[in-house]
Amino acid sequence: QALMAPTISEYRYEPYGVCLLLAPFNYPVELTISPLVGIIAAGNCCLIKPSELTSNVASLLEKELPKYLDRDCFSVLCGGVELSTAVLANRWDHIFFTGSTRVGKIVLKAAAEHLTPCVLELGGKSPTIIDASATDLMLCARRILWGKMANAGQTCISPDYVFCHEKHYDEFIACAKKVLLTFAGEDPQKSPDFGRIVSKDHCLRLQRLIETSGGKVEVGGVVDVETRYVSPTILSGVSQESPVMKEEIFGPVLPVIRYRDLESVIRFIQSGESPLAMYIFAKDRKMVDRLCREVPSGGVVTNDIMFHFFNLHLPFGGVGHSGLGKYRGKYSFEAFSHRRCYLRRDDHSLLDIPARYPPYSDFNLKLMLFAGKHLPDIPPHPTLIRYGGMALTVLACAALWAHYISF
């Protein structure tokens, strides 16, 4: 590094340009505005495409956002799959997508045509593990079911299923029943705090998963397709080969699986794609460390559910099939910025080291190796770099020449 003195080096965050924001249906306001904040902060323009499944929210965004944003830089387009396909056919400087892994692959393929950078926030089957060392099973049940039943289970980082150690299995099931009764009452369909499924097709899909699970319905299992209602449901005795364990549930259905040894849990999770989140309820730190070491996931939360998403000091995103790239907080600014490097040097020929140029010799090689080993780096202070670096370089060059000429 000292051989480059006097040099000023830095990097600057610069906007990509025009971004495409493809928003999902499950949190149509939050998951539109949150990435949009990063897009704006980084200095980009943006086309916003809300989900057609939440048409009322899409119409609201189309009507209201232009009132507060520069219409030459930001626009909202509403439409279905055909519009999304047409939009993706264009060239964008950056694409941000939140949704399913299946559609994420389509978005990434379209982006690859123009080598467009992407952030893909996808999903997957986020596991929850209750270890034998866990002590407060009622607290575990409250936190897990809060995360599972929020937005009727339509959350990308919702706990998809639970592996519960056999020591706590029966107690956890009993606690979960009590918690659901507290949360939603005897008839959850009448509860003002329990939501509905986004569409009838998704209701039918959840109904199929319950009916083909092969497990026992401990509580719930009620589906009303016409009103898009699926009751909070807990399934016990579910096989790892059950259809409900093969795809992301994305609804208020929670399979609880008994396990004896942690190895079988690790093998099962590893056999699938990397999840967006992993939740561990345990006091045994070695057990937690082992899971974190052997099971990849977008994020890990110990003894709670989903809180890493709300912590703006942490980057949020998936890995593998659960996502590509990170955002939230300052990481949103970084996600929508190109970090461009700059290096500036003076044009003083006196400071130009001849050994860098051909013809090369053993002498030149020894000179460069000696300089790289013995010359110190210059602290990153502009004035010191410019003047101190010049002086140090002159003295260093003179000392090097004197050292080798003496031979």
Coordinates of C-alpha atoms in Angstrom, one line a residue:
Q1 CA 0.0 0.0 0.0
A2 CA 2.8 2.4 0.8
L3 CA 4.1 2.1 -2.7
M4 CA 0.9 3.8 -3.9
A5 CA 1.5 6.9 -1.8
P6 CA 0.6 9.7 -2.2
T7 CA -2.9 8.3 -2.9
I8 CA -6.4 9.2 -1.8
S9 CA -8.8 6.3 -2.0
E10 CA -12.5 6.2 -1.1
Y11 CA -15.8 4.8 -2.1
R12 CA -19.1 6.5 -2.7
Y13 CA -22.7 5.2 -2.6
E14 CA -24.3 6.1 -5.9
P15 CA -27.9 5.3 -7.0
Y16 CA -28.5 2.4 -9.5
G17 CA -31.0 4.4 -11.5
V18 CA -34.5 3.2 -12.1
C19 CA -35.7 0.4 -9.9
L20 CA -38.6 -2.0 -10.2
L21 CA -40.5 -2.8 -7.0
L22 CA -42.7 -5.9 -7.1
A23 CA -44.8 -6.0 -3.9
P24 CA -46.6 -9.0 -2.3
F25 CA -50.1 -9.5 -1.1
N26 CA -49.6 -10.5 2.5
Y27 CA -48.4 -7.1 3.9
P28 CA -49.2 -4.9 0.9
V29 CA -48.5 -1.6 2.6
E30 CA -45.5 -2.4 4.8
L31 CA -43.7 -4.5 2.1
T32 CA -44.2 -1.7 -0.4
I33 CA -43.3 1.3 1.6
S34 CA -40.4 -0.3 3.5
P35 CA -38.2 -1.1 0.5
L36 CA -39.4 2.1 -1.2
V37 CA -37.8 4.1 1.6
G38 CA -34.5 2.6 0.8
I39 CA -35.0 3.2 -2.9
I40 CA -35.7 6.9 -2.3
A41 CA -32.9 7.3 0.3
A42 CA -30.4 5.9 -2.2
G43 CA -31.5 8.4 -4.9
N44 CA -33.2 6.1 -7.3
C45 CA -36.4 6.4 -9.3
C46 CA -38.9 3.5 -9.1
L47 CA -41.9 1.8 -10.8
I48 CA -44.1 0.2 -8.1
K49 CA -46.2 -2.8 -9.0
P50 CA -48.5 -3.8 -6.1
S51 CA -50.1 -7.3 -5.9
E52 CA -53.3 -7.8 -7.8
L53 CA -54.6 -10.1 -5.0
T54 CA -55.0 -7.1 -2.7
S55 CA -56.7 -4.8 -5.3
N56 CA -58.1 -2.3 -2.8
V57 CA -54.7 -1.6 -1.3
A58 CA -53.2 -1.5 -4.9
S59 CA -55.8 1.1 -5.9
L60 CA -55.1 3.1 -2.7
L61 CA -51.3 3.2 -3.4
E62 CA -52.0 4.1 -7.0
K63 CA -54.1 7.0 -5.9
E64 CA -52.2 8.3 -2.9
L65 CA -48.5 7.8 -3.5
P66 CA -48.3 10.2 -6.5
K67 CA -49.6 13.0 -4.2
Y68 CA -46.4 12.8 -2.1
L69 CA -43.8 11.7 -4.7
D70 CA -42.3 13.3 -7.8
R71 CA -44.4 11.8 -10.6
D72 CA -41.4 12.1 -13.0
C73 CA -39.5 9.7 -10.8
F74 CA -42.1 7.4 -9.2
S75 CA -45.1 5.6 -10.6
V76 CA -47.6 3.0 -9.5
L77 CA -49.0 0.4 -12.0
C78 CA -51.8 -1.9 -11.1
G79 CA -52.6 -5.1 -12.9
G80 CA -52.3 -8.9 -13.0
V81 CA -49.8 -11.4 -14.2
E82 CA -49.8 -10.1 -17.7
L83 CA -48.7 -6.7 -16.6
S84 CA -46.0 -8.2 -14.4
T85 CA -44.7 -10.2 -17.3
A86 CA -44.7 -7.2 -19.6
V87 CA -42.9 -5.0 -17.0
L88 CA -40.2 -7.7 -16.4
A89 CA -39.5 -7.7 -20.1
N90 CA -38.0 -4.2 -19.8
R91 CA -34.5 -3.4 -18.7
W92 CA -34.2 -2.1 -15.1
D93 CA -31.2 -0.9 -13.1
H94 CA -32.4 -2.9 -10.0
I95 CA -35.3 -5.2 -9.2
F96 CA -36.7 -5.8 -5.7
F97 CA -39.2 -8.6 -5.4
T98 CA -41.1 -10.1 -2.4
G99 CA -43.1 -13.3 -2.9
S100 CA -42.8 -17.0 -3.5
T101 CA -39.7 -18.9 -4.6
R102 CA -41.5 -20.1 -7.7
V103 CA -42.2 -16.5 -8.9
G104 CA -38.8 -15.4 -7.6
K105 CA -37.1 -17.7 -10.1
I106 CA -39.2 -16.1 -12.9
V107 CA -38.1 -12.7 -11.8
L108 CA -34.4 -13.7 -11.6
K109 CA -34.5 -15.3 -15.0
A110 CA -35.9 -12.0 -16.5
A111 CA -33.3 -10.0 -14.7
A112 CA -30.5 -12.3 -16.0
E113 CA -31.3 -11.2 -19.6
H114 CA -29.9 -7.7 -18.7
L115 CA -27.6 -8.7 -15.8
T116 CA -29.8 -6.6 -13.5
P117 CA -29.0 -6.8 -9.8
C118 CA -31.8 -8.1 -7.6
V119 CA -33.0 -8.4 -4.1
L120 CA -35.3 -11.4 -3.8
E121 CA -37.2 -11.8 -0.5
L122 CA -38.8 -15.2 -0.7
G123 CA -39.8 -17.7 1.9
G124 CA -39.6 -21.4 2.7
K125 CA -40.4 -23.7 5.6
S126 CA -39.0 -21.9 8.6
P127 CA -38.6 -24.5 11.4
T128 CA -39.1 -24.1 15.1
I129 CA -37.2 -26.4 17.5
I130 CA -38.2 -26.8 21.2
D131 CA -35.2 -28.4 23.0
A132 CA -35.4 -30.5 26.1
S133 CA -33.6 -27.7 27.9
A134 CA -36.6 -25.3 27.4
T135 CA -38.4 -24.7 30.7
D136 CA -41.4 -22.3 30.2
L137 CA -43.6 -24.2 27.8
M138 CA -46.5 -21.7 28.1
L139 CA -44.2 -18.9 27.1
C140 CA -43.0 -21.0 24.1
A141 CA -46.5 -21.7 23.1
R142 CA -47.5 -18.0 23.3
R143 CA -44.7 -16.7 21.3
I144 CA -44.8 -19.5 18.6
L145 CA -48.6 -19.2 18.2
W146 CA -48.4 -15.4 18.1
G147 CA -46.0 -15.7 15.2
K148 CA -48.0 -18.4 13.5
M149 CA -51.5 -16.8 13.8
A150 CA -50.5 -13.2 13.0
N151 CA -52.0 -12.3 9.7
A152 CA -53.6 -15.7 9.6
G153 CA -50.2 -17.3 9.1
Q154 CA -49.6 -15.4 5.9
T155 CA -46.1 -14.2 6.9
C156 CA -42.9 -15.2 5.1
I157 CA -41.0 -15.7 8.4
S158 CA -43.9 -17.4 10.2
P159 CA -42.9 -20.6 12.0
D160 CA -43.9 -23.3 9.5
Y161 CA -43.7 -26.3 11.8
V162 CA -42.5 -27.3 15.2
F163 CA -40.0 -30.0 16.2
C164 CA -40.7 -30.6 19.9
H165 CA -38.6 -32.8 22.1
E166 CA -40.5 -35.8 23.4
K167 CA -39.9 -34.6 27.0
H168 CA -42.1 -31.6 26.3
Y169 CA -44.4 -32.8 23.5
D170 CA -47.6 -33.4 25.4
E171 CA -47.2 -30.4 27.6
F172 CA -46.6 -28.1 24.6
I173 CA -49.7 -29.4 22.9
A174 CA -51.8 -28.7 26.0
C175 CA -50.3 -25.2 26.4
A176 CA -50.9 -24.5 22.7
K177 CA -54.6 -25.3 23.1
K178 CA -54.9 -22.9 26.1
V179 CA -53.1 -20.2 24.2
L180 CA -55.3 -20.4 21.2
L181 CA -58.4 -20.2 23.4
T182 CA -56.9 -17.1 25.0
F183 CA -56.0 -15.5 21.7
A184 CA -59.2 -16.1 19.7
G185 CA -61.9 -17.5 22.1
E186 CA -64.2 -20.4 21.6
D187 CA -65.1 -19.3 18.0
P188 CA -62.1 -17.8 16.3
Q189 CA -64.3 -17.0 13.3
K190 CA -65.9 -14.2 15.3
S191 CA -62.7 -12.8 16.7
P192 CA -61.8 -9.3 15.5
D193 CA -58.2 -10.1 15.9
F194 CA -58.0 -13.1 13.5
G195 CA -57.6 -12.4 9.8
R196 CA -58.7 -14.2 6.6
I197 CA -56.9 -15.9 3.8
V198 CA -56.2 -13.8 0.8
S199 CA -58.2 -15.9 -1.7
K200 CA -60.4 -18.9 -2.1
D201 CA -57.7 -20.7 -4.0
H202 CA -55.4 -20.4 -1.0
C203 CA -58.2 -21.6 1.2
L204 CA -58.7 -24.7 -0.8
R205 CA -54.9 -25.3 -0.8
L206 CA -54.8 -25.1 3.0
Q207 CA -57.9 -27.4 3.3
R208 CA -56.1 -30.0 1.2
L209 CA -53.0 -29.8 3.4
I210 CA -55.1 -30.4 6.5
E211 CA -57.0 -33.3 5.0
T212 CA -54.0 -35.0 3.6
S213 CA -51.7 -34.4 6.6
G214 CA -52.2 -37.9 8.1
G215 CA -52.1 -36.3 11.6
K216 CA -54.5 -35.6 14.3
V217 CA -56.3 -32.3 14.4
E218 CA -55.8 -31.2 18.0
V219 CA -57.7 -28.0 17.6
G220 CA -59.2 -26.2 14.6
G221 CA -59.4 -27.8 11.2
V222 CA -62.4 -25.7 10.2
V223 CA -62.4 -24.2 6.7
D224 CA -65.0 -21.9 5.2
V225 CA -64.0 -21.3 1.6
E226 CA -66.7 -18.7 0.9
T227 CA -65.6 -16.4 3.7
R228 CA -61.9 -17.4 3.2
Y229 CA -61.7 -18.6 6.8
V230 CA -59.3 -21.2 8.0
S231 CA -59.4 -21.7 11.8
P232 CA -56.2 -21.8 13.9
T233 CA -55.2 -25.4 13.5
I234 CA -52.7 -27.6 15.4
L235 CA -51.7 -31.0 13.9
S236 CA -50.0 -33.7 16.0
G237 CA -48.6 -37.0 14.9
V238 CA -47.6 -35.7 11.5
S239 CA -45.2 -37.7 9.5
Q240 CA -42.1 -36.0 8.0
E241 CA -43.3 -37.4 4.7
S242 CA -46.7 -35.8 4.9
P243 CA -47.7 -33.3 2.1
V244 CA -48.0 -30.6 4.8
M245 CA -44.2 -31.0 5.4
K246 CA -43.3 -30.7 1.7
E247 CA -44.4 -27.1 0.9
E248 CA -44.6 -23.8 2.7
I249 CA -47.9 -23.7 4.5
F250 CA -48.5 -20.0 4.6
G251 CA -51.6 -20.2 6.7
P252 CA -52.7 -20.8 10.3
V253 CA -51.9 -24.5 10.3
L254 CA -49.1 -25.7 12.7
P255 CA -47.8 -29.3 12.5
V256 CA -46.0 -30.3 15.7
I257 CA -43.6 -33.3 15.4
R258 CA -42.1 -35.3 18.2
Y259 CA -38.4 -35.9 18.2
R260 CA -35.9 -37.7 20.4
D261 CA -32.4 -36.9 19.1
L262 CA -31.3 -33.6 17.5
E263 CA -29.5 -35.4 14.7
S264 CA -32.8 -36.4 13.1
V265 CA -34.0 -32.8 13.2
I266 CA -30.9 -31.5 11.6
R267 CA -31.0 -34.2 8.8
F268 CA -34.7 -33.3 8.0
I269 CA -34.0 -29.6 7.7
Q270 CA -30.9 -30.1 5.7
S271 CA -32.8 -32.4 3.3
G272 CA -34.9 -29.4 2.2
E273 CA -34.1 -25.9 1.0
S274 CA -32.6 -23.3 3.3
P275 CA -35.4 -21.6 5.2
L276 CA -35.8 -17.8 5.6
A277 CA -35.7 -18.1 9.4
M278 CA -35.0 -20.7 12.1
Y279 CA -36.4 -20.4 15.7
I280 CA -34.9 -22.2 18.6
F281 CA -36.3 -22.5 22.1
A282 CA -33.6 -23.7 24.4
K283 CA -31.3 -22.9 27.3
D284 CA -28.6 -25.2 26.1
R285 CA -26.1 -22.9 24.3
K286 CA -24.2 -25.8 22.8
M287 CA -27.4 -27.1 21.2
V288 CA -28.2 -23.7 19.8
D289 CA -24.6 -23.3 18.5
R290 CA -24.8 -26.7 16.8
L291 CA -28.0 -25.9 15.0
C292 CA -26.6 -22.5 13.9
R293 CA -23.5 -24.2 12.6
E294 CA -25.1 -27.1 10.8
V295 CA -28.4 -25.6 9.5
P296 CA -28.2 -22.7 7.1
S297 CA -31.0 -20.1 7.2
G298 CA -31.7 -16.5 6.4
G299 CA -31.8 -15.6 10.1
V300 CA -31.9 -17.2 13.5
V301 CA -33.9 -16.2 16.6
T302 CA -33.5 -17.9 20.0
N303 CA -36.4 -18.0 22.4
D304 CA -38.7 -15.8 20.3
I305 CA -40.3 -15.5 16.9
M306 CA -39.9 -13.0 14.0
F307 CA -38.2 -10.3 16.1
H308 CA -35.2 -10.1 13.9
F309 CA -37.3 -8.5 11.2
F310 CA -38.2 -5.6 13.4
N311 CA -34.6 -4.9 14.5
L312 CA -33.5 -2.3 12.0
H313 CA -29.8 -2.8 13.1
L314 CA -29.9 -6.2 11.5
P315 CA -29.9 -7.0 7.7
F316 CA -32.9 -9.1 6.7
G317 CA -33.0 -11.6 3.9
G318 CA -32.8 -15.2 2.9
V319 CA -30.2 -17.6 1.6
G320 CA -30.5 -20.0 -1.3
H321 CA -34.1 -20.7 -2.2
S322 CA -35.3 -18.4 0.6
G323 CA -33.9 -15.2 -0.9
L324 CA -31.1 -13.2 -2.4
G325 CA -29.7 -10.0 -0.9
K326 CA -30.5 -8.1 2.3
Y327 CA -32.4 -4.9 3.3
R328 CA -34.0 -3.1 6.3
G329 CA -32.5 -0.1 8.0
K330 CA -29.1 1.1 6.6
Y331 CA -28.9 -2.1 4.7
S332 CA -31.8 -0.9 2.5
F333 CA -29.7 2.1 1.5
E334 CA -26.8 -0.2 0.7
A335 CA -29.0 -2.6 -1.2
F336 CA -30.2 0.1 -3.6
S337 CA -26.8 1.8 -4.0
H338 CA -23.7 1.0 -6.1
R339 CA -20.6 1.3 -4.0
R340 CA -18.2 2.9 -6.5
C341 CA -14.5 3.1 -5.6
Y342 CA -12.3 6.1 -6.4
L343 CA -8.5 6.4 -6.3
R344 CA -6.6 9.6 -7.0
R345 CA -2.9 10.1 -7.4
D346 CA -0.7 13.1 -8.0
D347 CA 1.3 13.3 -11.3
H348 CA 4.8 13.8 -9.8
S349 CA 7.3 11.8 -11.8
L350 CA 9.7 12.0 -8.9
L351 CA 7.4 9.7 -6.9
D352 CA 7.0 7.2 -9.7
I353 CA 8.9 4.1 -8.7
P354 CA 10.9 2.8 -11.8
A355 CA 10.8 -0.8 -10.5
R356 CA 7.1 -1.1 -11.5
Y357 CA 7.9 -0.8 -15.2
P358 CA 9.6 -3.3 -17.6
P359 CA 12.2 -4.5 -18.3
Y360 CA 12.0 -6.4 -15.0
S361 CA 14.9 -7.8 -13.2
D362 CA 15.7 -9.7 -9.9
F363 CA 16.9 -6.3 -8.5
N364 CA 13.5 -4.8 -9.2
L365 CA 11.7 -7.8 -7.7
K366 CA 13.8 -7.6 -4.5
L367 CA 13.1 -3.8 -4.4
M368 CA 9.4 -4.3 -4.6
L369 CA 9.4 -7.1 -2.0
F370 CA 11.5 -5.1 0.4
A371 CA 9.2 -2.1 0.0
G372 CA 6.1 -4.2 0.5
K373 CA 7.5 -5.7 3.7
H374 CA 9.1 -2.7 5.4
L375 CA 7.3 0.5 4.3
P376 CA 4.3 1.3 6.6
D377 CA 0.8 2.1 5.4
I378 CA -0.2 5.7 5.6
P379 CA -3.0 6.6 8.0
P380 CA -6.2 7.7 6.1
H381 CA -6.0 11.4 6.8
P382 CA -6.2 13.6 3.6
T383 CA -3.5 16.2 4.6
L384 CA -1.2 13.6 6.0
I385 CA -1.7 11.4 3.0
R386 CA -0.9 14.2 0.5
Y387 CA 2.1 15.8 2.2
G388 CA 3.3 13.2 4.6
G389 CA 2.9 10.6 2.0
M390 CA 4.9 12.5 -0.5
A391 CA 7.8 13.1 2.0
L392 CA 7.7 9.5 3.1
T393 CA 7.7 8.2 -0.4
V394 CA 10.7 10.4 -1.4
L395 CA 12.6 9.3 1.7
A396 CA 11.7 5.7 1.2
C397 CA 12.7 5.6 -2.4
A398 CA 16.0 7.3 -1.6
A399 CA 16.6 4.8 1.2
L400 CA 15.8 1.8 -1.0
W401 CA 18.1 3.0 -3.8
A402 CA 20.9 3.6 -1.3
H403 CA 20.3 0.2 0.3
Y404 CA 20.5 -1.7 -3.0
I405 CA 23.1 0.5 -4.7
S406 CA 25.5 -0.3 -1.8
F407 CA 25.5 -3.9 -3.0

